[in-house]
């Protein structure tokens, strides 16, 4: 470990912390329908879109109609992206004459990007045309995150409203999120990346003559625009197979820092937006504090582990100390320009945030580091998470926490003025149970199915970790890959698509049901019997619930993979 | 042919999700009564 490494991590934390408050305020104004500094420019565009789509913005929806609109919108999006991938060979903007994507891979990819997962069983530069990248992948990256934010805004309205039968209008929330939040931020960030060396072109791949005299084809394309939404959306699907390890996606240590900030900033700002919308910013800071502690625990585990290096190499007396000649530590699968700290920070942010972008190969991390990356995803992506899904996951845990607190002190549980009754807790538990059920169930199937075992790149506990990581990543809508697993087979394409579908849509339907149930209630005043949710006690309580629920659910699975691999690594056994 | 199967799979998955939403809606129909019964001491 080096001081510069820790400094990078500290700078990242300070930037995200400083941006949370102003961006949270902006988000609150946007979703409340108030004027912003972009209103003069965007209000006519917004009004025109409503006219074209025959949307009446003043008409609000019940939770059921909101959920139906959400599902119908994404059904059409999935079908459209599937069709685009299947006919890309006859469409323009295909300079490399890419053929149609295979049906099972097209299904997997369509579900992947519509669900904000961006699991990629393909290499972007050798599979997709520019039209598919721009009109398919990038568009769904925008829409999937805009709809995710819409869902959490609906849930926040459930907390904030008194005796209301409605939770907002899905079409309005979707449109405002895309127009006022995502597009402006992406334009600014894309220009920064272009000035840093990220390509943005429709020209075909460059053919160059190398120093040895051979010809090399260098893939390029409209990378910068897709890169930004890939990071900000919690999507993570790269233009290139190497994702953010590729120098055209992430050329410098400065872009690396900017990319990690982009991954986390919207999710962090939504906690402040939550606080403002319920009338207590402190409640938002409490949630951010819990997220920050969990994030800090993760990066404080991964960075020292990776910096210490591989114990097998240490036993062979290989020098793994950092010095002017080498970065030191476990550099397998990492980019020299980012080093251990830049890789550990990115990996922790990517798995904590549900983004799933990678700037290093997680398969090459030491077993315990890989276990931490898995654990980040296994706690339902509540450590900031993707914009929207991270916060609604955290709010579900808040509901469970006050419920447990209520059981302990014999009072009806309350959270931010709303009673948590039988229906709310049932819906919250249903929402939380879908992810582990799909993850562990499908991993179990893959562990015994010949088609599942055929895709493994390694044996023993490492091979098991590859499968567990794949289904955890898919169900948690993270999308990062452990590598090593050949997932482009009909078995993995279909089962991972099922995992992504359950992890996104069944969870969100449950969340919207919670929102609907909460919105109908009055807001009750705080009393002597109310468990305080704006202090250090609640931070500790919430942390405990997240860790214990996650631990009880997944510890046996982690023990079979990264934990046993770590113990065997100490004995010199490798997989 | 495979395309029709894949598109049918997509539709079936969304129909299942919509059916799940319908079930949740039925459950919520009883929500006010249940919450009224559960009161703070």
XYZ file of N, CA, C and O in Angstrom, chain A residues 83-146:
256
model
N -34.882 -7.317 -31.743
C -35.043 -7.233 -33.203
C -33.862 -6.495 -33.840
O -33.343 -6.920 -34.884
N -33.420 -5.427 -33.204
C -32.290 -4.654 -33.739
C -31.033 -5.521 -33.853
O -30.317 -5.488 -34.859
N -30.769 -6.291 -32.820
C -29.573 -7.138 -32.824
C -29.671 -8.235 -33.892
O -28.672 -8.640 -34.483
N -30.897 -8.682 -34.149
C -31.081 -9.751 -35.127
C -30.977 -9.252 -36.565
O -30.716 -10.042 -37.473
N -31.247 -7.963 -36.774
C -31.221 -7.450 -38.169
C -30.082 -6.455 -38.395
O -30.066 -5.770 -39.403
N -29.128 -6.400 -37.486
C -28.074 -5.382 -37.608
C -27.269 -5.515 -38.907
O -26.721 -4.534 -39.400
N -27.226 -6.717 -39.458
C -26.401 -6.933 -40.658
C -26.936 -6.171 -41.861
O -26.186 -5.886 -42.797
N -28.236 -5.861 -41.876
C -28.804 -5.154 -43.043
C -29.036 -3.678 -42.750
O -29.602 -2.962 -43.567
N -28.613 -3.216 -41.591
C -28.817 -1.818 -41.225
C -27.570 -0.997 -41.520
O -26.471 -1.551 -41.646
N -27.714 0.337 -41.630
C -26.519 1.176 -41.839
C -25.649 1.242 -40.577
O -25.992 0.658 -39.556
N -24.560 1.977 -40.680
C -23.583 2.130 -39.587
C -23.035 0.764 -39.152
O -22.988 0.445 -37.972
N -22.650 -0.001 -40.152
C -22.081 -1.323 -39.880
C -20.842 -1.499 -40.744
O -20.797 -2.365 -41.631
N -19.814 -0.668 -40.509
C -18.661 -0.667 -41.426
C -17.894 -1.985 -41.451
O -17.211 -2.288 -42.428
N -18.000 -2.756 -40.376
C -17.255 -4.024 -40.348
C -18.101 -5.202 -40.815
O -17.681 -6.352 -40.692
N -19.315 -4.901 -41.334
C -20.208 -5.964 -41.833
C -20.464 -7.040 -40.784
O -20.335 -8.237 -41.040
N -20.807 -6.595 -39.585
C -21.115 -7.558 -38.514
C -22.363 -8.354 -38.894
O -23.373 -7.776 -39.312
N -22.339 -9.673 -38.715
C -23.547 -10.464 -38.998
C -24.574 -10.297 -37.880
O -24.284 -9.696 -36.841
N -25.765 -10.862 -38.108
C -26.808 -10.804 -37.072
C -26.323 -11.526 -35.814
O -25.591 -12.525 -35.880
N -26.737 -11.035 -34.660
C -26.381 -11.684 -33.395
C -27.224 -12.953 -33.255
O -28.401 -12.971 -33.615
N -26.639 -14.032 -32.739
C -27.359 -15.305 -32.579
C -28.572 -15.123 -31.662
O -28.533 -14.285 -30.751
N -29.649 -15.903 -31.897
C -30.887 -15.669 -31.138
C -30.696 -15.708 -29.619
O -31.207 -14.832 -28.901
N -30.014 -16.717 -29.094
C -29.884 -16.809 -27.627
C -29.044 -15.664 -27.077
O -29.339 -15.104 -26.016
N -28.010 -15.270 -27.820
C -27.186 -14.146 -27.375
C -27.955 -12.827 -27.485
O -27.834 -11.949 -26.618
N -28.772 -12.708 -28.533
C -29.584 -11.483 -28.696
C -30.591 -11.366 -27.550
O -30.808 -10.275 -27.008
N -31.187 -12.491 -27.161
C -32.141 -12.472 -26.045
C -31.434 -12.053 -24.755
O -31.903 -11.176 -24.023
N -30.275 -12.683 -24.507
C -29.516 -12.364 -23.298
C -29.135 -10.887 -23.277
O -29.288 -10.202 -22.255
N -28.665 -10.377 -24.409
C -28.207 -8.988 -24.476
C -29.373 -8.016 -24.322
O -29.256 -6.992 -23.644
N -30.512 -8.351 -24.956
C -31.677 -7.465 -24.854
C -32.153 -7.369 -23.402
O -32.368 -6.280 -22.867
N -32.292 -8.518 -22.759
C -32.730 -8.510 -21.352
C -31.686 -7.803 -20.493
O -32.013 -7.033 -19.585
N -30.421 -8.049 -20.814
C -29.330 -7.485 -20.021
C -29.370 -5.956 -19.992
O -29.237 -5.340 -18.928
N -29.565 -5.341 -21.142
C -29.514 -3.881 -21.168
C -30.834 -3.235 -20.784
O -30.845 -2.125 -20.259
N -31.934 -3.928 -20.997
C -33.219 -3.375 -20.566
C -33.329 -3.424 -19.040
O -33.967 -2.569 -18.429
N -32.682 -4.413 -18.435
C -32.751 -4.532 -16.975
C -31.664 -3.729 -16.274
O -31.491 -3.857 -15.061
N -30.880 -2.939 -17.022
C -29.806 -2.131 -16.432
C -28.683 -3.005 -15.862
O -27.960 -2.609 -14.959
N -28.554 -4.227 -16.422
C -27.515 -5.131 -15.927
C -26.246 -5.004 -16.744
O -25.160 -4.863 -16.190
N -26.393 -5.098 -18.050
C -25.283 -5.030 -18.994
C -24.321 -6.190 -18.857
O -23.127 -6.038 -19.058
N -24.840 -7.350 -18.488
C -24.028 -8.566 -18.604
C -23.730 -8.754 -20.079
O -24.626 -8.641 -20.922
N -22.473 -9.007 -20.422
C -22.104 -9.125 -21.829
C -21.465 -10.480 -22.086
O -20.339 -10.727 -21.641
N -22.166 -11.332 -22.809
C -21.593 -12.630 -23.195
C -20.902 -12.518 -24.549
O -20.742 -13.504 -25.250
N -20.545 -11.316 -24.943
C -19.952 -11.075 -26.258
C -18.882 -9.998 -26.133
O -18.796 -9.318 -25.112
N -18.075 -9.869 -27.182
C -17.130 -8.759 -27.267
C -17.754 -7.685 -28.140
O -18.069 -7.958 -29.306
N -17.920 -6.498 -27.604
C -18.605 -5.444 -28.346
C -17.981 -5.150 -29.686
O -18.680 -5.010 -30.709
N -16.641 -5.087 -29.722
C -15.970 -4.657 -30.949
C -16.005 -5.714 -32.047
O -15.698 -5.410 -33.200
N -16.338 -6.967 -31.701
C -16.375 -8.009 -32.737
C -17.780 -8.583 -32.932
O -17.956 -9.548 -33.660
N -18.770 -7.993 -32.271
C -20.125 -8.553 -32.357
C -21.159 -7.528 -32.803
O -22.064 -7.855 -33.567
N -21.041 -6.290 -32.326
C -22.098 -5.307 -32.547
C -21.693 -4.244 -33.560
O -20.546 -3.781 -33.562
N -22.667 -3.849 -34.395
C -22.445 -2.737 -35.322
C -22.546 -1.418 -34.554
O -23.014 -1.392 -33.407
N -22.131 -0.343 -35.188
C -22.271 0.967 -34.538
C -23.753 1.277 -34.288
O -24.120 1.891 -33.279
N -24.622 0.859 -35.217
C -26.062 1.113 -35.041
C -26.569 0.398 -33.792
O -27.347 0.968 -33.013
N -26.144 -0.844 -33.596
C -26.583 -1.583 -32.401
C -26.049 -0.926 -31.139
O -26.752 -0.845 -30.121
N -24.791 -0.466 -31.197
C -24.208 0.176 -30.013
C -24.942 1.469 -29.678
O -25.256 1.730 -28.508
N -25.238 2.266 -30.718
C -25.803 3.601 -30.458
C -27.317 3.552 -30.243
O -27.832 4.098 -29.271
N -28.029 2.899 -31.188
C -29.499 2.915 -31.129
C -30.055 1.831 -30.217
O -31.207 1.886 -29.808
N -29.226 0.841 -29.903
C -29.706 -0.235 -29.035
C -29.148 -0.145 -27.633
O -29.857 0.184 -26.672
N -27.852 -0.385 -27.518
C -27.225 -0.479 -26.195
C -27.285 0.859 -25.451
O -27.728 0.920 -24.294
N -26.826 1.935 -26.114
C -26.771 3.229 -25.418
C -28.168 3.732 -25.063
O -28.391 4.263 -23.973
N -29.124 3.542 -25.972
C -30.497 4.011 -25.700
C -31.069 3.288 -24.480
O -31.649 3.900 -23.573
N -30.892 1.972 -24.448
C -31.429 1.228 -23.298
C -30.681 1.566 -22.011
O -31.249 1.481 -20.919
N -29.412 1.927 -22.142
C -28.684 2.355 -20.942
C -29.349 3.585 -20.340
O -29.525 3.683 -19.121
N -29.722 4.537 -21.196
C -30.423 5.738 -20.715
C -31.774 5.374 -20.108
O -32.112 5.780 -18.994
N -32.556 4.603 -20.852
C -33.941 4.368 -20.444
C -34.031 3.477 -19.210
O -34.906 3.672 -18.359
N -33.124 2.501 -19.114
C -33.216 1.590 -17.957
C -32.869 2.321 -16.670
O -33.493 2.081 -15.630
N -31.900 3.223 -16.731
C -31.573 3.945 -15.490
C -32.630 5.007 -15.195
O -32.979 5.240 -14.034
N -33.162 5.626 -16.237
C -34.215 6.625 -15.998
C -35.426 5.965 -15.346
O -36.055 6.535 -14.442
